[in-house]
Coordinates of C-alpha atoms (C1' of nucleotides) in Angstrom, one line a residue:
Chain A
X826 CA 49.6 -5.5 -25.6
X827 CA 50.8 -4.9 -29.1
X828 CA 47.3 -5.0 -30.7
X829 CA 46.9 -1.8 -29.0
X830 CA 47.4 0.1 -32.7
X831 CA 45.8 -2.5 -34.3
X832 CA 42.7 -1.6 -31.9
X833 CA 43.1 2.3 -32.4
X834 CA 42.7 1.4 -36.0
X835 CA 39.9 -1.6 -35.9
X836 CA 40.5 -4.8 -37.5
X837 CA 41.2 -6.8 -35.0
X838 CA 38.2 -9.3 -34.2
X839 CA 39.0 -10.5 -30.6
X840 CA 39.5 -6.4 -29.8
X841 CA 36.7 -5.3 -31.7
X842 CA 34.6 -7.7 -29.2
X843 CA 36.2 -6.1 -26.2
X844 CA 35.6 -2.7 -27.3
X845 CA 32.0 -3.2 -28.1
X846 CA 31.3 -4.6 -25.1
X847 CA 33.2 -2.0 -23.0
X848 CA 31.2 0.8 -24.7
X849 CA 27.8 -1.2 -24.3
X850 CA 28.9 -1.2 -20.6
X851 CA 30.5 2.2 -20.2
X852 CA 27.2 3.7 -21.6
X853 CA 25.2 2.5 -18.9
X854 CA 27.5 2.4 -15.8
X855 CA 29.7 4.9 -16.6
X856 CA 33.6 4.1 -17.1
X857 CA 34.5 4.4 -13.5
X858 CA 31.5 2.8 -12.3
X859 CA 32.3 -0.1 -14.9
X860 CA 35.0 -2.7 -13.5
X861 CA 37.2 -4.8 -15.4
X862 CA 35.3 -8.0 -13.8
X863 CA 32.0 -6.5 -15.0
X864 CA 33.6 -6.0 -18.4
X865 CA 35.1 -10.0 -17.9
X866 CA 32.2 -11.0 -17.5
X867 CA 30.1 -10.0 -20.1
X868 CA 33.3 -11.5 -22.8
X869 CA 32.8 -14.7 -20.8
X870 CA 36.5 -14.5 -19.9
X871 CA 38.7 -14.0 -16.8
X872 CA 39.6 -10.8 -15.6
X873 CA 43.1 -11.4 -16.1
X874 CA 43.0 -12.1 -19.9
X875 CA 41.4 -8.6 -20.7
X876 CA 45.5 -7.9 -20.0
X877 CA 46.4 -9.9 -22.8
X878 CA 44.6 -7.2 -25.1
X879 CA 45.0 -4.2 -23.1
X880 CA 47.9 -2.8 -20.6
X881 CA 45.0 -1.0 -18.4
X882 CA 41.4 -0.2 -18.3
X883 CA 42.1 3.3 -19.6
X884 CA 43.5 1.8 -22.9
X885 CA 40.5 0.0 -23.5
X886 CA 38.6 3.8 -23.2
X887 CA 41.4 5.3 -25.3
X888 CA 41.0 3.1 -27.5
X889 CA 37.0 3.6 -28.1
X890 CA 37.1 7.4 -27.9
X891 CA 40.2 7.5 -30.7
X892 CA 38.5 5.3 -32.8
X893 CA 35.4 6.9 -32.8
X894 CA 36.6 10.3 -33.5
X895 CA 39.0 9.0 -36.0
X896 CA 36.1 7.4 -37.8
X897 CA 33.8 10.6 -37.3
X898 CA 36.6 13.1 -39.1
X899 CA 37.3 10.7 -41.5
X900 CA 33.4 11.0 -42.8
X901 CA 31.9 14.2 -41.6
X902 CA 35.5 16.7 -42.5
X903 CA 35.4 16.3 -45.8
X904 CA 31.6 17.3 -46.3
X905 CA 32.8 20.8 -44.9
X906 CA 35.8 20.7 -47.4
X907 CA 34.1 19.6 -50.4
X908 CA 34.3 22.7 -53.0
X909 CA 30.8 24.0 -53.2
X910 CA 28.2 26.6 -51.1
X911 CA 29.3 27.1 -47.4
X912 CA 25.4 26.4 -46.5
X913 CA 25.1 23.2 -48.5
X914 CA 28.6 22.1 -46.7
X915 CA 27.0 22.7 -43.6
X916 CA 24.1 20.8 -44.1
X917 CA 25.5 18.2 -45.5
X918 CA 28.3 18.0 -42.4
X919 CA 24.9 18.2 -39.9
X920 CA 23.1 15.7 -41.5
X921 CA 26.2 12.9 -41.7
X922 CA 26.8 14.3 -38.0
X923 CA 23.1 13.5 -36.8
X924 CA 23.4 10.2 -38.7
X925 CA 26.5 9.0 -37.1
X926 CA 25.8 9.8 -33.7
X927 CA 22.8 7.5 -34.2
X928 CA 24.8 4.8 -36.0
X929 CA 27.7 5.0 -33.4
X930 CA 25.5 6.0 -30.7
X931 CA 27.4 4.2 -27.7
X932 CA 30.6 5.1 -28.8
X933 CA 30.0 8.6 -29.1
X934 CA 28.0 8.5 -25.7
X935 CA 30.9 7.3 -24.1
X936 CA 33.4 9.8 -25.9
X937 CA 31.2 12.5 -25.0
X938 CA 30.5 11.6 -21.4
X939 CA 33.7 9.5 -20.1
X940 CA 37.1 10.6 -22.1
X941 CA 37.6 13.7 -19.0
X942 CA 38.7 10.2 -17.2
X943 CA 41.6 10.0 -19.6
X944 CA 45.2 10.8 -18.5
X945 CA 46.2 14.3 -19.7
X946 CA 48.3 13.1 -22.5
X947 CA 45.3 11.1 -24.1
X948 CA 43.1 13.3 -23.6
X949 CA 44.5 16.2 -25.4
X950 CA 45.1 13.5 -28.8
X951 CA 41.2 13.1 -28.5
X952 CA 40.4 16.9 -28.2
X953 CA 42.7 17.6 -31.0
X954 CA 40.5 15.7 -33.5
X955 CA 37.4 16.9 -32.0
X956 CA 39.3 21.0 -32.3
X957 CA 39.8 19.8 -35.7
X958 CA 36.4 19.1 -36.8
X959 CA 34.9 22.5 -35.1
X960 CA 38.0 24.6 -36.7
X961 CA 36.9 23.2 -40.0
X962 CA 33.0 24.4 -39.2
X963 CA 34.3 27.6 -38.2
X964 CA 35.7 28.1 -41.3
X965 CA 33.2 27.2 -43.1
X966 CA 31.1 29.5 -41.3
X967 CA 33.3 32.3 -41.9
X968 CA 33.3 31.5 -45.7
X969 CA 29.2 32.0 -45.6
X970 CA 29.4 35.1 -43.8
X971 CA 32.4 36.8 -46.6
X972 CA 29.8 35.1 -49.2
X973 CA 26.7 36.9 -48.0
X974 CA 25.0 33.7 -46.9
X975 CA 25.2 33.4 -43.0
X976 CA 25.2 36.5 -40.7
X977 CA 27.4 35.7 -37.8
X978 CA 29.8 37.9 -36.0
X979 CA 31.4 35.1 -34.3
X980 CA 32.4 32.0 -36.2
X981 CA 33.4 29.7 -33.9
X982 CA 30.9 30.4 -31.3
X983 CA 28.2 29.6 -33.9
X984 CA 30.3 26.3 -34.5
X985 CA 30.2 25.0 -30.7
X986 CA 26.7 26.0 -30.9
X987 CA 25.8 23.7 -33.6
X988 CA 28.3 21.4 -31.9
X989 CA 26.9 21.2 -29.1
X990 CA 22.9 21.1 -30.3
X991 CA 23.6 18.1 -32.1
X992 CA 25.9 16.2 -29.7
X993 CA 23.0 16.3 -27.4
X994 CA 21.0 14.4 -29.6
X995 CA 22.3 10.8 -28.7
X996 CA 22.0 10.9 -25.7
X997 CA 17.6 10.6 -25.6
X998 CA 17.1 10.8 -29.3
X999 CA 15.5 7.3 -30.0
X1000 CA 14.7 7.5 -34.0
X1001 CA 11.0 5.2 -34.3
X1002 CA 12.1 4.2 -37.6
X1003 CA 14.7 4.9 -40.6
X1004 CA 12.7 7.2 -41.6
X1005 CA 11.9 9.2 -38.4
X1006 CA 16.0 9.5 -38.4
X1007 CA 15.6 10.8 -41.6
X1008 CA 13.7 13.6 -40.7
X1009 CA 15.3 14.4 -37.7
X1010 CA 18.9 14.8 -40.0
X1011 CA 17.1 17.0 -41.9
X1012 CA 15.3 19.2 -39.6
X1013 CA 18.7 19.8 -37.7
X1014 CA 20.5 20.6 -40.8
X1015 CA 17.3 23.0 -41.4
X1016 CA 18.1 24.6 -37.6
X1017 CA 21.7 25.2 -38.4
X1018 CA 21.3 27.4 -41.3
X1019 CA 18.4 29.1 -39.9
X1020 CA 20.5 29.6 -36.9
X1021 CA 23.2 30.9 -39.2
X1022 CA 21.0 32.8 -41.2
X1023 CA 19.5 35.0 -38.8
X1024 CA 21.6 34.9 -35.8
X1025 CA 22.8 38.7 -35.8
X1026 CA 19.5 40.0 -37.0
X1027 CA 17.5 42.3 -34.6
X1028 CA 15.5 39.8 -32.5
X1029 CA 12.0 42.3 -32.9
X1030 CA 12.3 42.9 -37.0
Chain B
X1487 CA 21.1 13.0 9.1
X1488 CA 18.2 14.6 9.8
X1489 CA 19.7 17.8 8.7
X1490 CA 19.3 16.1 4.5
X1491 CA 16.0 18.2 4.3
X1492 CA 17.5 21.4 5.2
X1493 CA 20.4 20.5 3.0
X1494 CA 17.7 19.7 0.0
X1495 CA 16.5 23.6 0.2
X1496 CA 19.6 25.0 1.3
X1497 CA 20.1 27.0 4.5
X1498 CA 22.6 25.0 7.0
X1499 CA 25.8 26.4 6.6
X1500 CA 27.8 23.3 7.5
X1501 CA 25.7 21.4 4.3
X1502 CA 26.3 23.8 2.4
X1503 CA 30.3 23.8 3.0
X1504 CA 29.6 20.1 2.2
X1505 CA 28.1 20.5 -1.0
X1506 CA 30.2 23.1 -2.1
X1507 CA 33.2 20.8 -1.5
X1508 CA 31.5 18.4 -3.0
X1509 CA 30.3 20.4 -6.4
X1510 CA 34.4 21.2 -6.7
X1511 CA 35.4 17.3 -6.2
X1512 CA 32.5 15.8 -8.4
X1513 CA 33.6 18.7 -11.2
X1514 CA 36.9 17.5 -11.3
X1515 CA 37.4 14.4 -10.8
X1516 CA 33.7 12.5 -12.0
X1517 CA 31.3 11.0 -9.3
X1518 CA 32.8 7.9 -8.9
X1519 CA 36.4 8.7 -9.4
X1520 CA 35.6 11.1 -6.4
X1521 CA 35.9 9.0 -2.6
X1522 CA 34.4 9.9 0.7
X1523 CA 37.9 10.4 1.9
X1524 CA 38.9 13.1 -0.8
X1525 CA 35.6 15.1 0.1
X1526 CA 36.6 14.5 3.9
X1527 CA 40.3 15.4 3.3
X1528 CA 39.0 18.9 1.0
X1529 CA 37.1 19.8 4.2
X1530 CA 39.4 19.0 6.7
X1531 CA 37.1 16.5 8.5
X1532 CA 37.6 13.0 9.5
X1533 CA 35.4 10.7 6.5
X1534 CA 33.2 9.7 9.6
X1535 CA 32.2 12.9 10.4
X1536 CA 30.6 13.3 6.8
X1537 CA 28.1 10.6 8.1
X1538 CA 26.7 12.7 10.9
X1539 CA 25.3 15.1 7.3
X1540 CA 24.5 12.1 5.1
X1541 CA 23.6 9.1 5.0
X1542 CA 26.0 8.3 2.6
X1543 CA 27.3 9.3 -1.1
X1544 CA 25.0 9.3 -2.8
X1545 CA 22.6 11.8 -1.2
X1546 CA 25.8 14.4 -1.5
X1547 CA 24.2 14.1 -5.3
X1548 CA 21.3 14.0 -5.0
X1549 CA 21.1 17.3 -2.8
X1550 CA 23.1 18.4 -5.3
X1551 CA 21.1 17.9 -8.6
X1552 CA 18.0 18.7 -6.9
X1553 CA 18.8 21.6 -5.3
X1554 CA 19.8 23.1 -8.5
X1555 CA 17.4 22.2 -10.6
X1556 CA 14.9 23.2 -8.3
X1557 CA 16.4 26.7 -7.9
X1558 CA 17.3 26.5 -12.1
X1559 CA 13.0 25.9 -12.6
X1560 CA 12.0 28.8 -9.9
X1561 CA 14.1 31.1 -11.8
X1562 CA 13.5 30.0 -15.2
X1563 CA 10.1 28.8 -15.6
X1564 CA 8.3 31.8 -14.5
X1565 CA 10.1 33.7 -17.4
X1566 CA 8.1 31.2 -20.0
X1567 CA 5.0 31.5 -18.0
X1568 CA 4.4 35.3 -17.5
X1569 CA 2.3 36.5 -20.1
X1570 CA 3.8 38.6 -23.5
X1571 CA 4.3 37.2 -26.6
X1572 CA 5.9 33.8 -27.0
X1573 CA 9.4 35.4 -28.6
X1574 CA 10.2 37.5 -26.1
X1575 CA 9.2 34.8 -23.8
X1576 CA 11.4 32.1 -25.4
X1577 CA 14.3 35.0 -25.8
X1578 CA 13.9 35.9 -21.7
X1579 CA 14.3 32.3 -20.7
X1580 CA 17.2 31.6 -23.1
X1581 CA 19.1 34.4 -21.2
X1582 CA 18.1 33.3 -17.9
X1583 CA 19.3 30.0 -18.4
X1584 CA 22.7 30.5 -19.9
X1585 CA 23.2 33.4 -16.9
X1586 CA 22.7 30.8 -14.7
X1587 CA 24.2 28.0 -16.4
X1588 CA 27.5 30.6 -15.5
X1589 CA 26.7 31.4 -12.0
X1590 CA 26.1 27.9 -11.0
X1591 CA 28.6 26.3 -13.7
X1592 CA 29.9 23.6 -11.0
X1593 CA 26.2 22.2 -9.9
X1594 CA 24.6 22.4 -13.6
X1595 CA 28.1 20.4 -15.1
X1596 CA 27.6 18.0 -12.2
X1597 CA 23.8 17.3 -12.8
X1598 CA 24.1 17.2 -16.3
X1599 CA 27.1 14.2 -16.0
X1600 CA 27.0 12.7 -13.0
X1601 CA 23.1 12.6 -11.9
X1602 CA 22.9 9.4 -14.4
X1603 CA 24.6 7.4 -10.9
X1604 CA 22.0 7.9 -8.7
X1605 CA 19.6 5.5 -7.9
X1606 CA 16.6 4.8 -10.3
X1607 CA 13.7 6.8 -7.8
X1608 CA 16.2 9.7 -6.8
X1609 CA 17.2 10.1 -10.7
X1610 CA 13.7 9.9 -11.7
X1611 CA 12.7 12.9 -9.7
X1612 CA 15.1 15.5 -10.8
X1613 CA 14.8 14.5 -14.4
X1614 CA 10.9 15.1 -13.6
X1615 CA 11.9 18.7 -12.8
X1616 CA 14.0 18.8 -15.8
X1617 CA 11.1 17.2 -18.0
X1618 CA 8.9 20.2 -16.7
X1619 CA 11.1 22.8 -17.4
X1620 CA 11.2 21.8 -21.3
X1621 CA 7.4 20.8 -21.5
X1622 CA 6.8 24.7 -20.5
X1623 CA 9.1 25.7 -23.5
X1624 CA 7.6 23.3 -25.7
X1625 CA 4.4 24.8 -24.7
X1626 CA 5.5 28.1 -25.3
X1627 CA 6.4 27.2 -28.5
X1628 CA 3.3 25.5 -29.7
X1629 CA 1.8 29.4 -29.0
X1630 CA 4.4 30.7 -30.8
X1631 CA 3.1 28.7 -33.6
X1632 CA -0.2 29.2 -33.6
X1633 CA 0.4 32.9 -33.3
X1634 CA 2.4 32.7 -36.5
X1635 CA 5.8 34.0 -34.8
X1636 CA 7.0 30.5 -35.3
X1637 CA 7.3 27.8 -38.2
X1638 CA 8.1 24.2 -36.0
X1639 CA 6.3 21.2 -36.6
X1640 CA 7.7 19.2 -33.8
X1641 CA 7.7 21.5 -30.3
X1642 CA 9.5 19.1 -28.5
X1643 CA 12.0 18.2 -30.5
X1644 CA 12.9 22.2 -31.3
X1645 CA 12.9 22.8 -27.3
X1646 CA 15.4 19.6 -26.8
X1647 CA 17.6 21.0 -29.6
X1648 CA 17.8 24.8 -27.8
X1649 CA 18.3 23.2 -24.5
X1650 CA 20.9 21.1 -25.4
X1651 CA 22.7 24.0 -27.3
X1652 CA 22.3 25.9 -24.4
X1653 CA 23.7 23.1 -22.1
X1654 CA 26.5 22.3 -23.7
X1655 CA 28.0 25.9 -22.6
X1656 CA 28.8 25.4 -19.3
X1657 CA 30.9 22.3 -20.3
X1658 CA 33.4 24.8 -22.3
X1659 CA 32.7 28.8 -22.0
X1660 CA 34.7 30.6 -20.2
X1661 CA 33.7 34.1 -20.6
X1662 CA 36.2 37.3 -20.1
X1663 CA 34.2 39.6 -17.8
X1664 CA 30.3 40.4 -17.1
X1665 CA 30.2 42.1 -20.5
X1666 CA 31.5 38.7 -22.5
X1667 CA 28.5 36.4 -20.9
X1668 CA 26.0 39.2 -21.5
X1669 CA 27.2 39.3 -25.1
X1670 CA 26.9 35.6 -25.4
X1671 CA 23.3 35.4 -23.5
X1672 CA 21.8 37.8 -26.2
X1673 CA 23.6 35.8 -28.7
X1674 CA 22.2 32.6 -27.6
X1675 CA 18.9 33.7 -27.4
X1676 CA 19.2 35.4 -30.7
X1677 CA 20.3 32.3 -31.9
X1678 CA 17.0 30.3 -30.2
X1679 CA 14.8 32.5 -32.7
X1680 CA 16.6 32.0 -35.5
X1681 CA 16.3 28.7 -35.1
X1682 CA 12.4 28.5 -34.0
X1683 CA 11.4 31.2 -37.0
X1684 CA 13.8 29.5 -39.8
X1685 CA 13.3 26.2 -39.0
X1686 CA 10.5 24.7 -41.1
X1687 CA 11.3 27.5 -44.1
X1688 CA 13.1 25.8 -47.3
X1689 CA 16.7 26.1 -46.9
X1690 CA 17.3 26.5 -50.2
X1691 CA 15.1 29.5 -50.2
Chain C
dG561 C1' 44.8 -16.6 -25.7
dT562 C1' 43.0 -18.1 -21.5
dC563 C1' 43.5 -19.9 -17.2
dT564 C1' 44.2 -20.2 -11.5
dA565 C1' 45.8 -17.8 -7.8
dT566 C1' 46.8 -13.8 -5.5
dA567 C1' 48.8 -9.2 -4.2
dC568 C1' 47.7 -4.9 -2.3
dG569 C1' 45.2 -0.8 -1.7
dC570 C1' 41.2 1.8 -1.3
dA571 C1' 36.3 1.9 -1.5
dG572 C1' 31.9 3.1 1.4
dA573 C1' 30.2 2.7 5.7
dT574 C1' 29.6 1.7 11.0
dA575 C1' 30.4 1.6 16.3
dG576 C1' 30.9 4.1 20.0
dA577 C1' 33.8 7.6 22.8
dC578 C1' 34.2 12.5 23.6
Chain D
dG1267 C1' 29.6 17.6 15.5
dT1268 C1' 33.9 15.4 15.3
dC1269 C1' 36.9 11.9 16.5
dT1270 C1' 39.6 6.9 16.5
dA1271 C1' 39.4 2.5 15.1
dT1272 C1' 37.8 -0.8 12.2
dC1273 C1' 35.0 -3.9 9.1
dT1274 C1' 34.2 -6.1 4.7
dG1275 C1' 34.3 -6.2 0.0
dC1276 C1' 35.8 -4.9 -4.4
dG1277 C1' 39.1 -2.3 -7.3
dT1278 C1' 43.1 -2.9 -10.8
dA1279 C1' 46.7 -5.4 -11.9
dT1280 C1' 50.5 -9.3 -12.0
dA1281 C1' 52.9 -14.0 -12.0
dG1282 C1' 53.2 -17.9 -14.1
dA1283 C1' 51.1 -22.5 -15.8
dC1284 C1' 48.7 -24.6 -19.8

DNA sequence: GTCTATACGCAGATAGAC
DNA sequence: GTCTATCTGCGTATAGAC
């Protein structure tokens, strides 16, 4: 029970187990599908030790979706912030985007799919940092558009957009190779600024 | 029982009550978070009586997914297939399907989330509908392509990406009045363009 | 940190009357 | 088409020993 924060903020080996194999089993049964003997058994362990980690199943998907998130800022925020053209920040933020969902596939699958289970409270901590990361974007956005490079009367539209285009991607998107994931980073980094580009241009020019 | 054809097209009022009920609960509170007795309880039925309609939970869902997605493919489809050029295709579609991802919000956000619980055969057949759906736009593309309206080396992977941008709205847009969701169906398919003429061009260019 | 044993409620579903 | 009554199993969680 008071490894919680040390789960929220990885480290601890023991939790680390628990947590993977929750999101392994979230991912395919769904978190309220998934029961706390299911997730026993896979550890090898009695139901009633899981309790020994974690006060309540919920914590357990807290616990995953905070991570993750924290993790995702903590890499793909400060591509958007770095000091240099708003359309290489934005490819840059799409292509660590594309990458992580891929490296942290089940995770973010399970975040994406399962945190509306989350009590109210918990919830809203895990939208904040998601808010955060698409405020940034929008920004960024905005920038290009005062700059001349991006053409979009609605900033944070165009964000959620983007958002959303690539969040889909984990969920089928089963890279053949390194390389195949390679190009797929880049061609979505490609669709964003072409989205950006000519989104308020007549459609028939 | 017998009445789970009918309820599969749509037409018997008392189904119908069901599945709206049913849309609502599955919306709010996930699939399997959602019991037999709530459904019962939101339509002021004994949970019995829900058994005389279907055989059981899961073909609530299934009627569910299928009946949209059949309805979604009747209305969308035709808008790839009817013959004009492939932009103003793609650009049609795009509206149709974020006007109905609106109309329909409660039955798309429920397919899209919750259709992963039903059993393998029943899951299988309305992600064939869904599969048919974006082989048309894929197809449409390739045209566009070859008709030099387009620059995408990967069809498939372009039509994923707008379908999955175009998915994702449901789960978050809320828009003002008509004239908000018109503005953001032009938008969208604006943005679908963008996206299919820009994509292979040199972002630095 | 893991165990055995168990509490307690709710889940989906059925039988059979009206 | 809806009801009352009920079955059986599994759900999360706890107590307390080792």
């Amino acid at each position: 029970m008071r490894n919680v924060d040390r789960a929220t903020l990885g480290g601890n080996l023991r939790i680390d187990q628990v947590l993977e194999s929750a999101t392994r089993l979230f991912t395919q049964k769904g978190y309220e599908a998934a029961s706390v003997r299911d997730l026993a058994a896979e550890l090898e362990i009695r139901p009633s030790s899981l309790y020994h980690h974690f006060p309540g199943k919920q914590h357990i998907l807290f616990a995953i979706c905070m991570r993750m998130q924290t993790d995702f800022n903590a890499e793909v925020i400060p591509e958007l912030l770095a000091s240099r053209p708003p359309d290489e920040a934005i490819a840059s933020a799409v292509r660590r985007h594309v990458l992580f969902g891929q490296r942290r596939k089940g995770e973010v699958v399970v975040n994406i799919r399962e945190r509306r289970s989350l009590p109210a409270e918990q919830l809203a901590q895990v939208n904040g940092l998601r808010r955060e990361y698409r405020d940034t974007m929008a920004r960024v956005i905005e920038a290009g558009c005062r700059q001349g490079s991006f053409a979009v009367g609605d900033p944070k539209l165009a964000a959620m957009a983007i958002v959303d285009m690539i969040n889909g991607l984990p969920h089928w998107f089963k890279p053949r190779d390194e390389q195949d994931l390679e190009r797929v980073a880049d061609l979505y980094a490609r669709a964003a600024l072409a989205l950006l580009r000519g989104w308020e241009t007549d459609p028939v020019s």
